[in-house]
């Protein structure tokens, strides 16, 4: 395995970490206006991700930084090509980030409701657009011989990428609802459970649609035949297990299965993407690959050493914070920060 | 306007905006950590109230620093894709390391600190604010490693075939002599910014003398602490700045010549107090200079040649090709340098006076100084902003000194319309948010330490973790 392959795996890991962690906190943000009836309930809901959301977002920042360092061409093509979509994500994230800090700083219902909607849009827009972006990366976009994206914003919108976007949102919302059931008590917990039960079937339906769309769009049938292999099948199985556990109100298990589903789905994704990192719809010879997009061996070596030392350390202290804040968030105003 | 001009405006806007929040984050996090450490060591409730009160203001500021940082990271790829392709091998690494070593530490432990007041042993909770402060300042180090390569490329080889620079020596990158002067300058200017923030707000309260004796004592102590912190910060920032100027004469003489409005080489060179230039014709119209002082700034002695713009242009034409303009926008560089240095020396005076009054027996500060200090909160912001403008504008036309021009770095496939659209979008959001931010900072600053903390005061002093 070459160093650029290793970095392809590491970046996949960073994105998986990002979608898994920020996935539930986007979901929580999207559900906020609907699950929280009173101000205290809303603060309780935000409190479930309070100590974590900022660090979760760093997974995205690190994935972006690692992409820049290990695959500068991937970074340059993707970020300049998906320009307006990324600008929208940025604006959404700016509002979302400050909303958490600002919302409780004034005791005024209108002020708070405005920031709650900022959290909602700040969560739903990135969730949708990251899904669209990942759909485009694998389906292919117009990229020329000099690795530049030659299309426009509307080339990124197609029935397929709308499905990948919606599937992203659907999965995150369910993930968030299950997370809330584990982190709260009282009315909010009950409501989140009901939501998860109501939504689990539609979410599975959207994912099934995505599976069909993948077959139709990505030439998977000609490539791999009717049997997609162990990992995709396991993905489907674990998603069905989520449905089973949600239905039986065993939410810890549902969360574990949800985590597994997301990991497996993304492993499948990166598996099928490899050795490309961005597919060109203009000419497959123009597709960016792990080799053509990567940094020099020396840089990758330096980065590998740094990553091998620090990724485990980060995992340990982040894991520790989930242990420290393992108690459920109660609807007790005095204990709420946000 | 072309996409290039708009992209430059967008980058300038975003970096300047980002750097409104960063220095306060760098400096105030350390001061809050010190306050909380005092509490941990002495058990005096006033220190806990200090950490909580200044910590709350720190958080309001922190939120904006983080979100604007993400914009910067994305912007290299969005607006400057050719730069990213040319420089990714070198520039990406410190950026990724910054995220891995610093952002994770900072954000994770900030969550721990905010939510851990009643849940964690005091020692671990105090350690968590130190982790935030250290993380913030480590992040500054790595981003300056990246920036320093743009000022002074080291440890690389130019791969002509791949049209990019490649890293050959990581150790050279992180010991770049530019970063060794630049990081201390940014670090100490963070300290200064944090100190003036606390000094200004404390002065505002002390002047009004509202609230009980406890409240007044709170701000008197905050003032005293910040005065000590501030004098350390500003003295060091000026000393390091001097070293940095000498380094600049050596490595980027054109930037120094522009910063001094020095058109023709001089020996001994005079330091410009004020220069009116005909910037179009690139000649001096009128100037007052302190004889020999620029030579002193450059070499620590009152003679020695400092090169002027015309000679340097001739040199660069020989080295990098004829017929190109290697002169940065002189007026902007010149006035930015003056704004930075001017604000710096004003701060030195004010920090000195603050310390003098705070150190007197009663610790009572003269009224006129209390009146001035709230306005002085703006001084570090002026110095920080113009310092960066000088650093980045003075390097032009290069984006990476001697290796890539800014005009060659822009994304070829991004249209002027797209950049204009996002420029408007970001501007609207930035302006609205800075209004909200200042409003909230002012609101909580005026309120003083809040009633929630009354419990903290009532807490028996003997309880330890």
PDB file of C-alpha atoms in Angstrom, chain A residues 14 47 50-66 68-70 72-77 79-84 86-87 89-91 93-98 101-102 104-107 111 115 130 146-151 288 293-300 302-303 306-307 310-311 314 317-318 320-321 324-327 334-338, chain B residues 10 56 59-64 66-68 70-97 99-116 119-120 124 162 164 166-171 411-414 418-422 425-426 429-430 433 436-437 439-440 443-444 455:
ATOM      1  CA  UNK A  14     -11.981  11.718   9.048  1.00  0.00           C
ATOM      2  CA  UNK A  47     -27.767  20.841  25.805  1.00  0.00           C
ATOM      3  CA  UNK A  50     -23.692  21.427  23.984  1.00  0.00           C
ATOM      4  CA  UNK A  51     -20.305  20.131  25.070  1.00  0.00           C
ATOM      5  CA  UNK A  52     -19.657  18.314  21.780  1.00  0.00           C
ATOM      6  CA  UNK A  53     -20.797  20.153  18.676  1.00  0.00           C
ATOM      7  CA  UNK A  54     -17.774  22.426  18.387  1.00  0.00           C
ATOM      8  CA  UNK A  55     -15.317  19.547  18.591  1.00  0.00           C
ATOM      9  CA  UNK A  56     -17.462  17.549  16.156  1.00  0.00           C
ATOM     10  CA  UNK A  57     -17.168  20.339  13.636  1.00  0.00           C
ATOM     11  CA  UNK A  58     -13.399  20.124  13.914  1.00  0.00           C
ATOM     12  CA  UNK A  59     -13.637  16.709  12.240  1.00  0.00           C
ATOM     13  CA  UNK A  60     -14.783  18.514   9.108  1.00  0.00           C
ATOM     14  CA  UNK A  61     -12.067  21.159   9.440  1.00  0.00           C
ATOM     15  CA  UNK A  62      -9.459  18.441   9.885  1.00  0.00           C
ATOM     16  CA  UNK A  63     -10.801  16.474   6.921  1.00  0.00           C
ATOM     17  CA  UNK A  64     -10.542  19.658   4.836  1.00  0.00           C
ATOM     18  CA  UNK A  65      -7.030  20.404   6.092  1.00  0.00           C
ATOM     19  CA  UNK A  66      -5.887  16.825   5.512  1.00  0.00           C
ATOM     20  CA  UNK A  68      -5.400  20.120   1.339  1.00  0.00           C
ATOM     21  CA  UNK A  69      -2.198  18.571   2.659  1.00  0.00           C
ATOM     22  CA  UNK A  70      -2.427  15.068   1.205  1.00  0.00           C
ATOM     23  CA  UNK A  72      -4.003  19.367  -2.967  1.00  0.00           C
ATOM     24  CA  UNK A  73      -5.592  18.791  -6.362  1.00  0.00           C
ATOM     25  CA  UNK A  74      -8.645  17.112  -4.845  1.00  0.00           C
ATOM     26  CA  UNK A  75      -8.976  20.047  -2.483  1.00  0.00           C
ATOM     27  CA  UNK A  76      -8.455  22.654  -5.221  1.00  0.00           C
ATOM     28  CA  UNK A  77     -10.802  21.025  -7.737  1.00  0.00           C
ATOM     29  CA  UNK A  79     -13.491  23.647  -3.443  1.00  0.00           C
ATOM     30  CA  UNK A  80     -13.263  25.823  -6.535  1.00  0.00           C
ATOM     31  CA  UNK A  81     -15.682  23.598  -8.443  1.00  0.00           C
ATOM     32  CA  UNK A  82     -18.432  23.376  -5.855  1.00  0.00           C
ATOM     33  CA  UNK A  83     -17.959  27.068  -5.126  1.00  0.00           C
ATOM     34  CA  UNK A  84     -21.470  28.320  -4.475  1.00  0.00           C
ATOM     35  CA  UNK A  86     -19.626  25.479  -0.300  1.00  0.00           C
ATOM     36  CA  UNK A  87     -20.264  29.179   0.190  1.00  0.00           C
ATOM     37  CA  UNK A  89     -22.497  25.681   3.664  1.00  0.00           C
ATOM     38  CA  UNK A  90     -20.116  28.259   5.116  1.00  0.00           C
ATOM     39  CA  UNK A  91     -22.817  30.865   5.625  1.00  0.00           C
ATOM     40  CA  UNK A  93     -22.198  27.111   9.570  1.00  0.00           C
ATOM     41  CA  UNK A  94     -21.346  30.684  10.552  1.00  0.00           C
ATOM     42  CA  UNK A  95     -24.912  31.336  11.655  1.00  0.00           C
ATOM     43  CA  UNK A  96     -25.198  27.978  13.364  1.00  0.00           C
ATOM     44  CA  UNK A  97     -21.976  28.371  15.313  1.00  0.00           C
ATOM     45  CA  UNK A  98     -22.781  31.769  16.724  1.00  0.00           C
ATOM     46  CA  UNK A 101     -23.514  30.903  21.834  1.00  0.00           C
ATOM     47  CA  UNK A 102     -25.843  33.855  21.294  1.00  0.00           C
ATOM     48  CA  UNK A 104     -29.556  32.390  25.484  1.00  0.00           C
ATOM     49  CA  UNK A 105     -27.791  35.695  25.906  1.00  0.00           C
ATOM     50  CA  UNK A 106     -31.087  37.559  25.836  1.00  0.00           C
ATOM     51  CA  UNK A 107     -34.280  36.702  27.620  1.00  0.00           C
ATOM     52  CA  UNK A 111     -34.521  36.755  19.821  1.00  0.00           C
ATOM     53  CA  UNK A 115     -31.444  31.910  16.649  1.00  0.00           C
ATOM     54  CA  UNK A 130     -22.749  17.619   1.842  1.00  0.00           C
ATOM     55  CA  UNK A 146      -6.124  20.592 -16.222  1.00  0.00           C
ATOM     56  CA  UNK A 147      -8.238  19.259 -13.337  1.00  0.00           C
ATOM     57  CA  UNK A 148     -10.567  22.236 -13.326  1.00  0.00           C
ATOM     58  CA  UNK A 149     -14.313  21.967 -12.878  1.00  0.00           C
ATOM     59  CA  UNK A 150     -15.928  23.479 -15.977  1.00  0.00           C
ATOM     60  CA  UNK A 151     -19.611  23.318 -15.026  1.00  0.00           C
ATOM     61  CA  UNK A 288      -8.568  12.785 -10.276  1.00  0.00           C
ATOM     62  CA  UNK A 293      -3.989  14.288  -6.876  1.00  0.00           C
ATOM     63  CA  UNK A 294      -1.594  13.543  -4.078  1.00  0.00           C
ATOM     64  CA  UNK A 295       1.254  15.400  -2.406  1.00  0.00           C
ATOM     65  CA  UNK A 296       4.875  14.341  -2.522  1.00  0.00           C
ATOM     66  CA  UNK A 297       5.979  11.264  -0.631  1.00  0.00           C
ATOM     67  CA  UNK A 298       7.976  13.333   1.830  1.00  0.00           C
ATOM     68  CA  UNK A 299       4.984  15.416   2.843  1.00  0.00           C
ATOM     69  CA  UNK A 300       2.829  12.332   3.189  1.00  0.00           C
ATOM     70  CA  UNK A 302       5.659  13.723   7.689  1.00  0.00           C
ATOM     71  CA  UNK A 303       1.887  13.871   7.875  1.00  0.00           C
ATOM     72  CA  UNK A 306       2.001  13.354  12.947  1.00  0.00           C
ATOM     73  CA  UNK A 307      -1.314  11.573  12.383  1.00  0.00           C
ATOM     74  CA  UNK A 310      -1.993  12.549  17.461  1.00  0.00           C
ATOM     75  CA  UNK A 311      -5.120  10.843  16.139  1.00  0.00           C
ATOM     76  CA  UNK A 314      -7.519  13.073  20.103  1.00  0.00           C
ATOM     77  CA  UNK A 317      -9.692  12.839  25.071  1.00  0.00           C
ATOM     78  CA  UNK A 318     -12.774  13.218  22.915  1.00  0.00           C
ATOM     79  CA  UNK A 320     -13.349  11.009  27.670  1.00  0.00           C
ATOM     80  CA  UNK A 321     -15.629  14.031  27.222  1.00  0.00           C
ATOM     81  CA  UNK A 324     -17.714  13.115  31.565  1.00  0.00           C
ATOM     82  CA  UNK A 325     -21.008  14.345  30.133  1.00  0.00           C
ATOM     83  CA  UNK A 326     -22.749  10.999  30.082  1.00  0.00           C
ATOM     84  CA  UNK A 327     -25.595  12.128  32.347  1.00  0.00           C
ATOM     85  CA  UNK A 334     -30.383  26.294  36.214  1.00  0.00           C
ATOM     86  CA  UNK A 335     -28.253  23.510  34.832  1.00  0.00           C
ATOM     87  CA  UNK A 336     -28.560  24.635  31.209  1.00  0.00           C
ATOM     88  CA  UNK A 337     -25.892  26.762  29.617  1.00  0.00           C
ATOM     89  CA  UNK A 338     -27.287  27.498  26.170  1.00  0.00           C
TER      90      UNK A 338
ATOM     91  CA  UNK B  10     -12.871  38.771  -0.251  1.00  0.00           C
ATOM     92  CA  UNK B  56     -18.250  34.705  29.455  1.00  0.00           C
ATOM     93  CA  UNK B  59     -16.915  32.862  24.809  1.00  0.00           C
ATOM     94  CA  UNK B  60     -18.947  35.481  22.944  1.00  0.00           C
ATOM     95  CA  UNK B  61     -15.789  36.512  21.119  1.00  0.00           C
ATOM     96  CA  UNK B  62     -14.570  32.948  20.624  1.00  0.00           C
ATOM     97  CA  UNK B  63     -17.667  31.853  18.710  1.00  0.00           C
ATOM     98  CA  UNK B  64     -16.998  34.340  15.928  1.00  0.00           C
ATOM     99  CA  UNK B  66     -14.079  29.863  15.105  1.00  0.00           C
ATOM    100  CA  UNK B  67     -16.716  30.287  12.434  1.00  0.00           C
ATOM    101  CA  UNK B  68     -14.662  32.793  10.459  1.00  0.00           C
ATOM    102  CA  UNK B  70     -13.606  27.816   8.708  1.00  0.00           C
ATOM    103  CA  UNK B  71     -14.263  30.349   5.959  1.00  0.00           C
ATOM    104  CA  UNK B  72     -10.531  30.953   5.671  1.00  0.00           C
ATOM    105  CA  UNK B  73      -9.735  27.278   5.365  1.00  0.00           C
ATOM    106  CA  UNK B  74     -12.292  26.849   2.591  1.00  0.00           C
ATOM    107  CA  UNK B  75     -11.285  30.028   0.838  1.00  0.00           C
ATOM    108  CA  UNK B  76      -7.851  28.834  -0.278  1.00  0.00           C
ATOM    109  CA  UNK B  77      -9.514  26.147  -2.359  1.00  0.00           C
ATOM    110  CA  UNK B  78     -12.498  28.197  -3.438  1.00  0.00           C
ATOM    111  CA  UNK B  79     -10.851  31.422  -4.603  1.00  0.00           C
ATOM    112  CA  UNK B  80      -7.193  30.458  -4.880  1.00  0.00           C
ATOM    113  CA  UNK B  81      -7.177  26.990  -6.394  1.00  0.00           C
ATOM    114  CA  UNK B  82      -3.981  27.586  -8.388  1.00  0.00           C
ATOM    115  CA  UNK B  83      -2.280  28.619  -5.180  1.00  0.00           C
ATOM    116  CA  UNK B  84      -3.571  25.456  -3.520  1.00  0.00           C
ATOM    117  CA  UNK B  85      -2.238  23.289  -6.334  1.00  0.00           C
ATOM    118  CA  UNK B  86       1.133  25.059  -6.335  1.00  0.00           C
ATOM    119  CA  UNK B  87       1.510  25.197  -2.553  1.00  0.00           C
ATOM    120  CA  UNK B  88      -0.568  22.296  -1.201  1.00  0.00           C
ATOM    121  CA  UNK B  89       2.438  20.091  -0.601  1.00  0.00           C
ATOM    122  CA  UNK B  90       3.816  22.654   1.816  1.00  0.00           C
ATOM    123  CA  UNK B  91       0.925  24.801   2.946  1.00  0.00           C
ATOM    124  CA  UNK B  92      -1.548  21.987   3.612  1.00  0.00           C
ATOM    125  CA  UNK B  93       0.598  20.199   6.163  1.00  0.00           C
ATOM    126  CA  UNK B  94       0.731  22.943   8.825  1.00  0.00           C
ATOM    127  CA  UNK B  95      -2.958  23.587   8.241  1.00  0.00           C
ATOM    128  CA  UNK B  96      -3.863  19.945   8.830  1.00  0.00           C
ATOM    129  CA  UNK B  97      -1.521  19.777  11.809  1.00  0.00           C
ATOM    130  CA  UNK B  99      -6.508  21.199  13.133  1.00  0.00           C
ATOM    131  CA  UNK B 100      -5.197  17.984  14.585  1.00  0.00           C
ATOM    132  CA  UNK B 101      -3.028  19.438  17.349  1.00  0.00           C
ATOM    133  CA  UNK B 102      -4.787  22.644  18.176  1.00  0.00           C
ATOM    134  CA  UNK B 103      -8.422  22.898  17.096  1.00  0.00           C
ATOM    135  CA  UNK B 104      -9.395  19.548  18.584  1.00  0.00           C
ATOM    136  CA  UNK B 105      -7.714  20.448  21.869  1.00  0.00           C
ATOM    137  CA  UNK B 106      -9.213  23.919  21.959  1.00  0.00           C
ATOM    138  CA  UNK B 107     -12.788  22.990  21.053  1.00  0.00           C
ATOM    139  CA  UNK B 108     -12.984  19.789  23.048  1.00  0.00           C
ATOM    140  CA  UNK B 109     -11.750  21.361  26.250  1.00  0.00           C
ATOM    141  CA  UNK B 110     -13.754  24.508  25.735  1.00  0.00           C
ATOM    142  CA  UNK B 111     -16.851  22.276  25.891  1.00  0.00           C
ATOM    143  CA  UNK B 112     -15.440  20.661  29.009  1.00  0.00           C
ATOM    144  CA  UNK B 113     -14.785  24.047  30.582  1.00  0.00           C
ATOM    145  CA  UNK B 114     -18.197  25.541  29.794  1.00  0.00           C
ATOM    146  CA  UNK B 115     -20.171  22.557  31.005  1.00  0.00           C
ATOM    147  CA  UNK B 116     -17.795  21.262  33.625  1.00  0.00           C
ATOM    148  CA  UNK B 119     -19.198  18.376  37.296  1.00  0.00           C
ATOM    149  CA  UNK B 120     -15.439  18.166  37.425  1.00  0.00           C
ATOM    150  CA  UNK B 124      -9.198  19.191  36.018  1.00  0.00           C
ATOM    151  CA  UNK B 162       4.492  19.292 -11.687  1.00  0.00           C
ATOM    152  CA  UNK B 164       4.519  23.055  -7.601  1.00  0.00           C
ATOM    153  CA  UNK B 166       7.571  20.291  -2.668  1.00  0.00           C
ATOM    154  CA  UNK B 167       8.641  19.955   0.917  1.00  0.00           C
ATOM    155  CA  UNK B 168      12.150  18.659   1.495  1.00  0.00           C
ATOM    156  CA  UNK B 169      12.723  19.585   5.110  1.00  0.00           C
ATOM    157  CA  UNK B 170       9.858  19.805   7.558  1.00  0.00           C
ATOM    158  CA  UNK B 171      12.152  20.869  10.354  1.00  0.00           C
ATOM    159  CA  UNK B 411      -9.073  30.047  -9.356  1.00  0.00           C
ATOM    160  CA  UNK B 412      -9.307  30.066 -13.166  1.00  0.00           C
ATOM    161  CA  UNK B 413     -12.821  28.641 -13.259  1.00  0.00           C
ATOM    162  CA  UNK B 414     -14.478  30.908 -10.721  1.00  0.00           C
ATOM    163  CA  UNK B 418     -19.668  34.163  -8.302  1.00  0.00           C
ATOM    164  CA  UNK B 419     -17.046  35.924  -6.215  1.00  0.00           C
ATOM    165  CA  UNK B 420     -19.142  39.092  -6.160  1.00  0.00           C
ATOM    166  CA  UNK B 421     -22.217  37.162  -5.034  1.00  0.00           C
ATOM    167  CA  UNK B 422     -20.418  35.444  -2.169  1.00  0.00           C
ATOM    168  CA  UNK B 425     -23.282  37.330   1.149  1.00  0.00           C
ATOM    169  CA  UNK B 426     -20.314  37.194   3.502  1.00  0.00           C
ATOM    170  CA  UNK B 429     -23.444  38.265   7.464  1.00  0.00           C
ATOM    171  CA  UNK B 430     -20.154  39.640   8.815  1.00  0.00           C
ATOM    172  CA  UNK B 433     -22.782  39.555  13.273  1.00  0.00           C
ATOM    173  CA  UNK B 436     -24.646  41.575  17.428  1.00  0.00           C
ATOM    174  CA  UNK B 437     -21.257  40.619  18.861  1.00  0.00           C
ATOM    175  CA  UNK B 439     -23.921  44.540  21.370  1.00  0.00           C
ATOM    176  CA  UNK B 440     -23.635  41.359  23.434  1.00  0.00           C
ATOM    177  CA  UNK B 443     -24.343  44.237  27.363  1.00  0.00           C
ATOM    178  CA  UNK B 444     -22.517  41.688  29.483  1.00  0.00           C
ATOM    179  CA  UNK B 455     -23.545  31.528  45.036  1.00  0.00           C
TER     180      UNK B 455
END
